[in-house]
Coordinates of C-alpha atoms in Angstrom, one line a residue:
X88 CA -35.0 -31.0 29.8
X89 CA -31.4 -30.0 28.7
X90 CA -31.7 -31.4 25.2
X91 CA -30.9 -29.6 21.9
X92 CA -32.8 -30.3 18.7
X93 CA -30.7 -32.0 16.0
X94 CA -30.2 -28.9 13.9
X95 CA -28.5 -27.1 16.8
X96 CA -25.9 -29.9 17.2
X97 CA -25.4 -29.9 13.4
X98 CA -24.9 -26.1 13.4
X99 CA -22.3 -26.3 16.2
X100 CA -20.5 -29.2 14.4
X101 CA -20.5 -27.3 11.1
X102 CA -19.0 -24.2 12.8
X103 CA -16.3 -26.3 14.5
X104 CA -15.4 -28.1 11.2
X105 CA -15.4 -24.8 9.3
X106 CA -13.1 -23.3 12.0
X107 CA -10.7 -26.3 11.8
X108 CA -10.5 -26.1 8.0
X109 CA -9.8 -22.3 7.9
X110 CA -7.4 -22.4 10.8
X111 CA -5.4 -25.3 9.3
X112 CA -3.3 -23.2 6.8
X113 CA -1.6 -21.5 9.7
X114 CA 0.3 -24.7 10.4
X115 CA 2.1 -24.5 7.0
X116 CA 5.2 -22.3 7.2
X117 CA 5.8 -20.2 4.0
X118 CA 9.0 -20.7 2.0
X119 CA 11.5 -17.8 1.4
X120 CA 11.4 -16.8 -2.3
X121 CA 12.3 -14.3 -4.9
X122 CA 9.6 -12.9 -7.2
X123 CA 10.2 -11.3 -10.6
X124 CA 7.8 -9.2 -12.6
X125 CA 8.1 -6.7 -15.4
X126 CA 8.6 -2.9 -14.9
X127 CA 5.6 -2.7 -17.2
X128 CA 2.3 -4.6 -16.9
X129 CA 2.8 -5.7 -20.5
X130 CA 6.0 -7.6 -19.8
X131 CA 5.7 -11.4 -20.2
X132 CA 7.7 -13.7 -18.0
X133 CA 8.1 -16.8 -20.1
X134 CA 9.9 -20.2 -19.7
X135 CA 13.0 -18.9 -21.4
X136 CA 13.4 -16.1 -18.9
X137 CA 12.7 -18.6 -16.0
X138 CA 15.5 -20.8 -17.4
X139 CA 17.9 -17.8 -17.5
X140 CA 17.2 -17.1 -13.8
X141 CA 17.7 -20.7 -12.8
X142 CA 21.0 -20.9 -14.6
X143 CA 22.2 -17.7 -12.9
X144 CA 21.4 -19.2 -9.5
X145 CA 23.1 -22.5 -10.3
X146 CA 26.2 -20.6 -11.4
X147 CA 26.4 -18.9 -8.0
X148 CA 25.7 -22.1 -6.1
X149 CA 22.4 -20.8 -4.6
X150 CA 20.1 -23.7 -3.8
X151 CA 16.5 -23.3 -4.9
X152 CA 13.4 -25.4 -5.7
X153 CA 9.9 -25.0 -7.1
X154 CA 10.6 -22.4 -9.8
X155 CA 7.3 -21.4 -11.5
X156 CA 6.0 -18.8 -13.9
X157 CA 2.4 -17.5 -14.5
X158 CA 3.3 -15.3 -17.5
X159 CA 2.9 -12.1 -15.5
X160 CA 5.5 -13.0 -12.8
X161 CA 7.9 -15.7 -11.7
X162 CA 8.5 -17.2 -8.3
X163 CA 11.6 -19.1 -7.2
X164 CA 11.5 -20.8 -3.8
X165 CA 14.8 -20.9 -1.8
X166 CA 15.9 -23.4 0.8
X167 CA 17.3 -20.8 3.2
X168 CA 16.0 -17.3 4.1
X169 CA 19.5 -15.8 4.3
X170 CA 19.9 -16.7 0.6
X171 CA 17.2 -14.2 -0.5
X172 CA 19.3 -11.1 -0.8
X173 CA 22.2 -12.9 -2.7
X174 CA 19.6 -14.5 -5.0
X175 CA 17.9 -11.2 -5.7
X176 CA 21.3 -9.6 -6.6
X177 CA 22.2 -12.5 -8.9
X178 CA 18.8 -12.4 -10.7
X179 CA 18.8 -8.7 -11.1
X180 CA 22.2 -8.8 -12.7
X181 CA 21.2 -11.5 -15.0
X182 CA 17.9 -9.9 -16.2
X183 CA 18.8 -6.2 -16.2
X184 CA 16.6 -3.3 -15.2
X185 CA 13.5 -4.0 -17.1
X186 CA 12.3 -6.3 -14.4
X187 CA 11.3 -5.9 -10.7
X188 CA 13.1 -8.4 -8.5
X189 CA 11.6 -8.5 -5.0
X190 CA 11.8 -10.6 -1.9
X191 CA 8.8 -12.7 -1.0
X192 CA 7.4 -15.4 1.3
X193 CA 5.7 -18.1 -0.8
X194 CA 2.7 -19.8 0.8
X195 CA 2.8 -23.6 1.2
X196 CA -0.9 -24.0 1.8
X197 CA -2.1 -27.2 0.0
X198 CA -4.1 -26.7 -3.1
X199 CA -7.3 -28.2 -1.7
X200 CA -7.3 -25.7 1.1
X201 CA -6.5 -22.8 -1.2
X202 CA -9.3 -23.9 -3.5
X203 CA -11.7 -23.4 -0.5
X204 CA -10.3 -19.9 0.0
X205 CA -8.4 -20.9 3.1
X206 CA -5.2 -18.7 3.6
X207 CA -2.9 -18.4 6.6
X208 CA -3.4 -15.5 9.0
X209 CA -1.3 -12.4 8.2
X210 CA 1.4 -11.7 10.8
X211 CA 2.5 -8.2 11.7
X212 CA 6.0 -6.8 11.2
X213 CA 6.7 -7.5 14.9
X214 CA 6.0 -11.2 14.4
X215 CA 7.1 -12.5 11.0
X216 CA 8.0 -9.2 9.3
X217 CA 6.8 -7.8 6.0
X218 CA 8.2 -5.4 3.5
X219 CA 10.0 -2.2 4.3
X220 CA 10.6 0.5 1.8
X221 CA 12.5 3.8 2.3
X222 CA 11.9 6.4 -0.4
X223 CA 13.7 9.7 -0.9
X224 CA 11.8 12.7 -2.3
X225 CA 13.7 14.8 -4.7
X226 CA 13.0 18.2 -3.1
X227 CA 15.3 20.0 -5.6
X228 CA 13.0 18.8 -8.4
X229 CA 10.0 20.1 -6.5
X230 CA 11.6 23.5 -6.0
X231 CA 12.7 23.5 -9.7
X232 CA 9.2 22.9 -10.9
X233 CA 7.9 25.7 -8.8
X234 CA 10.6 28.0 -10.2
X235 CA 9.7 27.0 -13.8
X236 CA 6.1 27.7 -13.1
X237 CA 7.1 31.1 -11.6
X238 CA 8.9 32.0 -14.9
X239 CA 5.7 31.3 -16.9
X240 CA 3.6 33.3 -14.4
X241 CA 6.1 36.3 -14.5
X242 CA 6.0 36.4 -18.3
X243 CA 2.2 36.3 -18.2
X244 CA 2.0 39.1 -15.6
X245 CA 4.3 41.3 -17.7
X246 CA 2.3 40.7 -20.8
X247 CA -0.9 41.6 -19.0
X248 CA 0.7 44.9 -17.8
X249 CA 2.0 45.4 -21.4
X250 CA 5.5 45.6 -20.1
X251 CA 8.3 44.8 -22.6
X252 CA 11.1 42.6 -21.5
X253 CA 14.2 41.2 -23.2
X254 CA 14.3 37.8 -21.6
X255 CA 12.9 36.0 -18.6
X256 CA 14.4 32.6 -18.0
X257 CA 15.7 30.2 -15.3
X258 CA 19.5 30.0 -14.8
X259 CA 20.9 27.7 -12.1
X260 CA 17.9 28.0 -9.9
X261 CA 17.6 31.8 -10.3
X262 CA 15.1 33.6 -12.4
X263 CA 16.9 36.2 -14.5
X264 CA 14.8 39.0 -16.0
X265 CA 16.5 41.4 -18.4
X266 CA 15.2 44.8 -19.7
X267 CA 16.5 47.4 -22.1
X268 CA 15.6 50.4 -19.9
X269 CA 15.8 51.1 -16.2
X270 CA 12.2 52.3 -16.2
X271 CA 11.1 48.9 -17.5
X272 CA 13.1 47.1 -14.8
X273 CA 11.7 49.3 -12.1
X274 CA 8.1 48.6 -13.3
X275 CA 8.9 44.9 -13.4
X276 CA 10.3 45.0 -9.9
X277 CA 7.0 46.6 -8.7
X278 CA 5.0 43.8 -10.3
X279 CA 7.3 41.2 -8.6
X280 CA 6.9 42.8 -5.2
X281 CA 3.1 43.0 -5.7
X282 CA 2.3 39.5 -7.2
X283 CA 5.4 37.4 -6.3
X284 CA 6.1 37.9 -2.6
X285 CA 7.8 34.6 -2.2
X286 CA 10.6 35.8 -4.5
X287 CA 13.6 37.9 -3.4
X288 CA 14.9 40.5 -6.0
X289 CA 18.4 41.7 -6.7
X290 CA 18.8 44.6 -9.2
X291 CA 22.0 44.6 -11.3
X292 CA 23.3 45.6 -14.7
X293 CA 24.7 42.9 -16.9
X294 CA 25.9 43.2 -20.5
X295 CA 24.3 46.6 -21.0
X296 CA 20.9 45.3 -19.9
X297 CA 19.1 46.1 -16.7
X298 CA 18.6 42.8 -14.8
X299 CA 16.6 41.5 -11.9
X300 CA 17.8 38.2 -10.3
X301 CA 15.0 36.5 -8.3
X302 CA 15.2 33.6 -6.0
X303 CA 12.8 31.8 -3.7
X304 CA 13.0 32.9 0.0
X305 CA 13.9 30.3 2.6
X306 CA 10.4 30.2 4.0
X307 CA 9.0 29.7 0.5
X308 CA 11.4 26.8 -0.2
X309 CA 10.5 25.2 3.1
X310 CA 6.8 25.6 2.2
X311 CA 7.3 23.9 -1.2
X312 CA 9.3 21.1 0.5
X313 CA 6.5 20.5 3.1
X314 CA 3.9 20.5 0.4
X315 CA 5.8 18.1 -1.8
X316 CA 6.4 15.6 1.0
X317 CA 2.9 15.8 2.4
X318 CA 1.4 15.4 -1.1
X319 CA 3.6 12.4 -1.7
X320 CA 2.6 10.9 1.6
X321 CA -1.1 11.2 0.7
X322 CA -0.4 9.6 -2.7
X323 CA 1.5 6.7 -1.2
X324 CA -1.3 6.1 1.4
X325 CA -3.8 6.0 -1.4
X326 CA -1.8 3.6 -3.4
X327 CA -1.3 1.3 -0.3
X328 CA -5.1 1.4 0.3
X329 CA -5.6 0.4 -3.4
X330 CA -3.4 -2.6 -2.6
X331 CA -5.6 -3.6 0.3
X332 CA -2.8 -4.0 2.8
X333 CA -3.7 -4.5 6.5
X334 CA -2.4 -2.0 9.0
X335 CA 0.2 -0.3 6.7
X336 CA 2.6 2.3 8.0
X337 CA 3.3 5.3 5.7
X338 CA 5.1 8.1 7.5
X339 CA 7.6 10.9 7.1
X340 CA 11.2 10.2 8.1
X341 CA 13.5 13.2 8.4
X342 CA 13.3 16.1 6.0
X343 CA 12.9 14.4 2.6
X344 CA 12.3 10.7 3.2
X345 CA 9.2 8.5 3.5
X346 CA 9.0 5.1 5.2
X347 CA 6.5 2.5 4.0
X348 CA 6.0 -0.7 6.0
X349 CA 3.6 -3.3 4.7
X350 CA 3.0 -6.1 7.2
X351 CA 2.0 -9.5 6.0
X352 CA 2.4 -8.7 2.3
X353 CA 2.9 -11.8 0.1
X354 CA 3.1 -10.2 -3.4
X355 CA 6.0 -7.9 -2.7
X356 CA 6.9 -7.5 -6.4
X357 CA 3.4 -6.1 -7.1
X358 CA 3.7 -3.8 -4.0
X359 CA 7.0 -2.5 -5.1
X360 CA 5.8 -1.8 -8.7
X361 CA 2.7 0.1 -7.6
X362 CA 4.3 2.0 -4.7
X363 CA 7.6 2.5 -6.5
X364 CA 5.9 3.7 -9.7
X365 CA 6.8 7.3 -9.0
X366 CA 5.2 8.4 -12.2
X367 CA 3.1 11.3 -13.4
X368 CA 1.3 12.3 -16.6
X369 CA 2.0 15.5 -18.5
X370 CA -0.3 16.7 -21.3
X371 CA 1.7 18.7 -23.9
X372 CA 1.0 20.0 -27.4
X373 CA 3.1 18.7 -30.3
X374 CA 5.3 21.2 -32.1
X375 CA 3.6 22.7 -35.2
X376 CA 6.7 23.0 -37.4
X377 CA 9.1 20.1 -36.9
X378 CA 11.9 21.8 -38.8
X379 CA 12.0 25.0 -36.7
X380 CA 11.8 23.6 -33.2
X381 CA 14.5 24.4 -30.7
X382 CA 15.6 22.5 -27.6
X383 CA 14.8 25.5 -25.5
X384 CA 11.1 25.5 -26.1
X385 CA 10.6 21.9 -27.2
X386 CA 11.7 18.4 -26.2
X387 CA 12.6 15.6 -28.6
X388 CA 11.2 12.2 -27.6
X389 CA 12.2 9.2 -29.6
X390 CA 9.7 6.6 -28.7
X391 CA 10.5 4.0 -31.3
X392 CA 7.6 1.7 -30.3
X393 CA 4.7 4.0 -31.2
X394 CA 5.5 7.6 -31.9
X395 CA 9.0 8.0 -33.4
X396 CA 10.7 11.4 -33.6
X397 CA 8.1 13.4 -31.7
X398 CA 8.7 16.9 -30.6
X399 CA 6.6 18.1 -27.8
X400 CA 6.4 21.6 -26.3
X401 CA 8.1 22.0 -22.9
X402 CA 5.1 24.0 -21.7
X403 CA 2.8 21.6 -19.8
X404 CA -1.0 22.0 -20.4
X405 CA -1.9 20.0 -17.2
X406 CA -0.3 17.3 -15.1
X407 CA -1.7 14.2 -13.4
X408 CA -2.2 16.3 -10.3
X409 CA -5.4 17.6 -11.8
X410 CA -7.0 14.1 -12.3
X411 CA -9.9 13.7 -9.8
X412 CA -10.9 10.2 -11.1
X413 CA -9.8 7.5 -13.5
X414 CA -11.2 4.2 -14.5
X415 CA -10.2 1.5 -16.9
X416 CA -12.5 0.3 -19.7
X417 CA -12.6 -0.6 -23.4
X418 CA -13.3 1.5 -26.4
X419 CA -15.8 0.8 -29.2
X420 CA -13.2 -1.4 -30.9
X421 CA -12.5 -3.5 -27.8
X422 CA -9.1 -1.9 -27.0
X423 CA -8.2 -0.9 -23.5
X424 CA -8.5 2.7 -22.5
X425 CA -8.5 4.9 -19.3
X426 CA -11.4 7.3 -18.7
X427 CA -10.2 10.5 -17.0
X428 CA -12.1 13.2 -15.1
X429 CA -10.3 16.4 -14.3
X430 CA -10.8 18.8 -11.4
X431 CA -12.4 22.2 -12.2
X432 CA -9.0 24.0 -12.6
X433 CA -7.6 21.2 -14.9
X434 CA -10.8 21.1 -16.9
X435 CA -10.7 24.9 -17.4
X436 CA -7.1 24.8 -18.6
X437 CA -7.7 21.8 -20.9
X438 CA -10.7 23.5 -22.4
X439 CA -8.9 26.8 -22.9
X440 CA -5.9 25.3 -24.6
X441 CA -7.7 22.7 -26.7
X442 CA -10.2 25.4 -28.0
X443 CA -7.3 27.4 -29.4
X444 CA -5.5 24.4 -30.9
X445 CA -8.0 22.5 -33.0
X446 CA -6.4 20.0 -35.4
X447 CA -3.1 20.0 -33.5
X448 CA -2.0 16.9 -31.8
X449 CA -2.0 16.6 -28.0
X450 CA 0.6 14.2 -26.5
X451 CA 0.1 12.3 -23.2
X452 CA 3.6 11.9 -21.7
X453 CA 4.1 9.2 -19.0
X454 CA 7.1 10.0 -16.9
X455 CA 8.7 7.5 -14.5
X456 CA 11.5 8.3 -12.0
X457 CA 13.5 5.1 -11.6
X458 CA 16.5 3.7 -9.8
X459 CA 18.8 1.0 -11.1
X460 CA 21.5 -0.8 -9.2
X461 CA 24.8 -1.7 -10.8
X462 CA 27.5 -3.9 -9.3
X463 CA 31.2 -3.5 -9.6
X464 CA 34.1 -5.5 -8.2
X465 CA 36.5 -3.6 -5.9
X466 CA 40.2 -4.3 -5.3
X467 CA 39.3 -7.0 -2.7
X468 CA 37.1 -8.9 -5.2
X469 CA 33.9 -7.9 -3.4
X470 CA 30.7 -7.0 -5.2
X471 CA 29.8 -3.3 -4.5
X472 CA 26.4 -2.0 -5.3
X473 CA 25.8 1.5 -6.7
X474 CA 22.5 3.1 -7.3
X475 CA 21.8 5.3 -10.4
X476 CA 18.8 7.4 -10.8
X477 CA 17.3 8.1 -14.2
X478 CA 14.1 9.4 -15.8
X479 CA 12.2 7.4 -18.4
X480 CA 9.7 9.2 -20.6
X481 CA 7.1 7.5 -22.8
X482 CA 4.4 8.9 -25.0
X483 CA 1.3 6.8 -24.5
X484 CA -1.0 8.8 -26.7
X485 CA -0.6 11.4 -29.5
X486 CA -4.1 12.2 -30.8
X487 CA -5.4 15.1 -32.9
X488 CA -7.7 17.6 -31.1
X489 CA -11.0 17.5 -33.1
X490 CA -13.0 19.7 -30.7
X491 CA -12.6 21.6 -27.4
X492 CA -12.0 19.2 -24.6
X493 CA -13.5 19.5 -21.1
X494 CA -13.3 17.8 -17.7
X495 CA -13.8 14.3 -19.1
X496 CA -11.9 12.5 -21.9
X497 CA -10.0 9.3 -22.4
X498 CA -6.5 7.9 -23.0
X499 CA -6.1 5.2 -25.6
X500 CA -3.2 3.4 -27.2
X501 CA -2.4 1.1 -24.1
X502 CA -1.0 -2.4 -24.6
X503 CA -3.4 -4.5 -22.5
X504 CA -6.2 -4.3 -19.9
X505 CA -3.7 -4.8 -17.0
X506 CA -1.7 -1.8 -18.1
X507 CA -4.9 0.4 -18.3
X508 CA -6.0 -0.8 -14.8
X509 CA -2.6 0.0 -13.3
X510 CA -2.5 3.4 -14.9
X511 CA -6.0 4.2 -13.7
X512 CA -5.0 3.1 -10.2
X513 CA -2.0 5.4 -10.2
X514 CA -4.1 8.3 -11.4
X515 CA -6.8 7.7 -8.9
X516 CA -4.2 7.6 -6.1
X517 CA -3.1 11.1 -7.0
X518 CA -0.1 12.7 -8.6
X519 CA 3.3 13.1 -7.1
X520 CA 4.4 16.7 -6.3
X521 CA 8.1 15.5 -6.6
X522 CA 9.8 12.4 -7.9
X523 CA 10.8 9.7 -5.4
X524 CA 13.5 7.0 -5.5
X525 CA 14.0 3.8 -3.6
X526 CA 17.0 4.1 -1.2
X527 CA 16.3 1.0 0.8
X528 CA 14.2 -2.1 0.5
X529 CA 14.1 -5.2 2.7
X530 CA 11.9 -7.7 4.4
X531 CA 12.0 -7.2 8.1
X532 CA 12.0 -9.8 10.8
X533 CA 10.5 -9.3 14.3
X534 CA 11.1 -5.7 15.4
X535 CA 11.0 -6.5 19.0
X536 CA 13.4 -9.5 18.7
X537 CA 13.0 -13.2 18.7
X538 CA 13.0 -13.3 22.5
X539 CA 9.9 -11.1 22.8
X540 CA 8.1 -13.2 20.3
X541 CA 9.0 -16.4 22.2
X542 CA 7.8 -14.7 25.4
X543 CA 4.5 -13.8 23.7
X544 CA 3.8 -17.3 22.6
X545 CA 4.9 -18.6 26.0
X546 CA 2.5 -16.3 27.7
X547 CA -0.4 -17.7 25.7
X548 CA 0.7 -21.3 26.5
X549 CA 1.2 -20.7 30.2
X550 CA -1.9 -18.7 30.6
X551 CA -4.0 -21.3 28.8
X552 CA -2.4 -24.1 30.7
X553 CA -3.1 -22.5 34.1
X554 CA -6.7 -21.7 33.1
X555 CA -7.2 -25.3 31.9
X556 CA -5.8 -26.7 35.2
X557 CA -7.9 -24.4 37.3
X558 CA -11.1 -25.3 35.6
X559 CA -10.4 -29.0 35.7
X560 CA -9.6 -29.0 39.4
X561 CA -12.3 -26.6 40.5
X562 CA -15.2 -27.6 38.3
X563 CA -14.3 -31.3 37.6
X564 CA -16.4 -32.7 34.8
X565 CA -17.8 -29.3 33.9
X566 CA -14.3 -28.1 33.9
X567 CA -13.5 -30.6 31.1
X568 CA -16.5 -29.1 29.1
X569 CA -15.1 -25.6 29.6
X570 CA -11.6 -26.7 28.6
X571 CA -12.9 -28.3 25.3
X572 CA -14.8 -25.1 24.6
X573 CA -11.7 -23.0 25.3
X574 CA -9.6 -25.0 22.8
X575 CA -12.4 -24.8 20.2
X576 CA -12.6 -21.0 20.9
X577 CA -8.9 -20.5 19.9
X578 CA -9.4 -22.6 16.7
X579 CA -12.5 -20.6 15.7
X580 CA -10.8 -17.3 16.5
X581 CA -7.8 -18.1 14.4
X582 CA -10.0 -19.2 11.6
X583 CA -12.1 -16.0 11.8
X584 CA -8.9 -13.8 11.7
X585 CA -7.7 -15.7 8.7
X586 CA -11.0 -15.3 6.9
X587 CA -11.1 -11.6 7.6
X588 CA -7.4 -11.1 6.6
X589 CA -6.8 -9.6 10.1
X590 CA -3.1 -9.0 11.0
X591 CA -1.8 -10.6 14.2
X592 CA 0.7 -8.5 16.1
X593 CA 2.2 -8.7 19.6
X594 CA -0.6 -6.6 21.0
X595 CA -2.9 -9.0 19.2
X596 CA -1.3 -11.9 21.2
X597 CA -2.1 -9.8 24.3
X598 CA -5.7 -9.8 23.1
X599 CA -5.7 -13.6 22.7
X600 CA -4.4 -14.0 26.3
X601 CA -7.1 -11.7 27.5
X602 CA -9.7 -13.6 25.5
X603 CA -8.6 -16.9 27.1
X604 CA -9.5 -15.5 30.5
X605 CA -12.7 -13.9 29.3
X606 CA -13.8 -17.1 27.6
X607 CA -13.8 -19.1 30.8
X608 CA -15.2 -16.2 32.7
X609 CA -18.6 -16.9 31.1
X610 CA -18.4 -20.6 32.2
X611 CA -17.4 -19.5 35.7
X612 CA -20.6 -17.5 35.9
X613 CA -22.7 -20.4 34.6
X614 CA -21.1 -23.0 36.8
X615 CA -21.3 -20.9 39.9
X616 CA -25.0 -20.3 39.2
X617 CA -25.5 -24.1 38.8
X618 CA -23.8 -24.6 42.2
X619 CA -26.1 -22.0 43.8
X620 CA -29.2 -23.7 42.4
X621 CA -28.1 -27.1 43.6
X622 CA -27.4 -25.6 47.1
X623 CA -31.0 -24.2 47.0
X624 CA -32.3 -27.7 46.6
X625 CA -33.1 -27.8 42.9
X626 CA -32.8 -31.2 41.1
X627 CA -29.6 -31.4 38.9
X628 CA -31.4 -31.1 35.6
X629 CA -33.3 -28.1 36.8
X630 CA -30.2 -26.5 38.3
X631 CA -28.3 -26.9 35.0
X632 CA -31.1 -25.4 33.0
X633 CA -31.5 -22.5 35.5
X634 CA -27.7 -21.9 35.6
X635 CA -27.5 -21.4 31.8
X636 CA -30.7 -19.3 31.5
X637 CA -30.1 -17.0 34.4
X638 CA -26.4 -16.4 33.8
X639 CA -26.9 -15.5 30.2
X640 CA -28.1 -11.9 30.8
X641 CA -25.0 -11.1 33.0
X642 CA -22.7 -12.7 30.4
X643 CA -24.3 -10.8 27.5
X644 CA -24.0 -7.4 29.4
X645 CA -20.4 -8.0 30.4
X646 CA -19.3 -9.0 26.8
X647 CA -21.3 -6.3 25.1
X648 CA -19.7 -3.5 27.1
X649 CA -16.2 -4.9 26.4
X650 CA -17.1 -5.2 22.7
X651 CA -18.1 -1.5 22.7
X652 CA -14.8 -0.5 24.1
X653 CA -13.0 -2.7 21.5
X654 CA -14.9 -1.0 18.7
X655 CA -13.9 2.4 20.1
X656 CA -10.3 1.4 20.3
X657 CA -10.3 0.3 16.7
X658 CA -12.0 3.6 15.6
X659 CA -9.7 6.0 17.4
X660 CA -6.5 3.9 17.5
X661 CA -4.0 3.0 14.9
X662 CA -1.4 0.3 14.2
X663 CA -0.8 -1.9 17.3
X664 CA -3.9 -0.6 19.1
X665 CA -6.1 -1.6 16.2
X666 CA -4.5 -5.0 16.2
X667 CA -5.4 -5.5 19.8
X668 CA -8.9 -4.3 19.2
X669 CA -9.5 -6.7 16.3
X670 CA -8.3 -9.7 18.2
X671 CA -10.3 -8.7 21.3
X672 CA -13.5 -8.2 19.3
X673 CA -13.2 -11.5 17.5
X674 CA -12.4 -13.3 20.7
X675 CA -15.5 -11.9 22.4
X676 CA -17.8 -13.1 19.7
X677 CA -16.2 -16.6 19.4
X678 CA -16.1 -17.0 23.2
X679 CA -19.8 -16.2 23.5
X680 CA -20.5 -19.0 21.0
X681 CA -18.2 -21.7 22.5
X682 CA -18.7 -20.8 26.2
X683 CA -22.5 -20.8 26.0
X684 CA -23.6 -22.9 23.0
X685 CA -20.5 -25.2 23.0
X686 CA -20.5 -26.1 26.7
X687 CA -24.3 -26.4 26.8
X688 CA -24.1 -28.9 23.9
X689 CA -21.5 -31.0 25.7
X690 CA -23.5 -30.9 28.9
X691 CA -26.7 -31.9 27.1
X692 CA -25.0 -34.8 25.4
X693 CA -23.7 -36.1 28.7
X694 CA -26.6 -35.3 31.1
X695 CA -29.6 -34.4 28.9
X696 CA -32.6 -36.7 28.9
X697 CA -31.3 -38.8 31.8
X698 CA -32.3 -39.3 35.4
X699 CA -29.4 -38.1 37.5
X700 CA -29.0 -37.5 41.2
X701 CA -25.7 -35.8 41.3
X702 CA -23.4 -33.8 39.0
X703 CA -19.6 -33.4 39.4
X704 CA -19.3 -29.6 39.6

């Protein structure tokens, strides 16, 4: 009686050793670091560039160690965390704006642990911080795009009505429509009131022509603003989900800003490049006659790397907003490509335009909205940072239309598979309704302050110490078994959270404290039952066996109901509530293992197979 077969002991020992191995990385504190990667996925970070960064840090007297490069990015570890921002500034100045320089926390996990897939547990923003981005949405650009679209729609409506007009164009945010006769102007005004109710109209006479000045109403402007911001929020959330970040925060801040917080992020340069890649695609036809093009209808793009001296029409066939799916693959020659699927509206537009323009070239224009920081020295000799916004346009494909295109086609001419994968990711995540610019970037420390963090750790320590003392005094030898199981429970719980990449927050610490109490609760039920059986006259071996067997159902019911509540909390909650639910759920499962199997194994090893007359309980 009270003896386990050998395989059960080996199973318990295996779980304990596994827990210790995967909990061990949490003892290694990460180093503050600066990470550098290219603005483009095709940029190579070589040893020469790494030497340039090191020399820049040496010139400024910033202490560092462990500089390393993987070809795609470089990582320089610093001795002090307060040197991260100065080091970032120095490196950015040395390299220029073709590189992303981001703050990072470099892991110090030994290679043998990393080879086993063991990584430290992610900590939330309220414990060890993470990455904080503040982006500003260019609302004026969104309104401007809507007005440009309205100009094209007004021209089309007038052509359908066979109404002649002199000019319809956009001037300083106002649509100016000019006509030769008053009757034509009145007919145009009727069309505007019927089909364009978001526009206000002012009738004037200018230069001998009858004019209508149209502007967007305040309600329409606010509607465009809300749409642009909400669309960008959705796009950012999709991009964050593609990054696989735990418990991210992406929310609106004020009228035109978006806040992004990524707790526990290690590769901040990658996060900044993907999230900050405020880019979009535009499909435009190339000008038919290069020598008669004008800047009003066409745009000159001098992309020296691939398509020099290209003139593209300003009229956009479709944008990246119409892309419903995108995936990276290789063409028949082994070169990277992106397979694109359009929505129904985009597919119809593409088919209509391509059918009428066989043998003309269709350009795919990749547009990025970027911010660069320049540093100047003021009268006091201090470095002053100034942000400059600019737009970078790049033709990634300029191919001849051989037949009418539909909902599916492909983009070729990409540099490498990594660039095609990144472009596919951006297109899958959705297009931006308006460009965004970084206005703030930082790594954040504990949001609730170091004092609250210390109190959180202290609460776990005190709570566990009191539980250990109570169990030792009240249940004696069996209390020792429970205390050993409780310590193992914490180790296995930390290992499980590390393996699942769960994020620990202050509410998660509260879940750990609660788990400590619940873990010994199962032992209290078992030990109390053993005492009852001994009081009823059962021999010690029979009392131990009956205590574990008869208390199991009650323990299972109590933990199952708590687990159901934790699952519901995770499903309907967000952020901190989910952190609490995850910790509680893992704690319930690990405590069931250690409190029942763990203590039973210890009891069996001490008392099993022996003739005993008394147990200390």
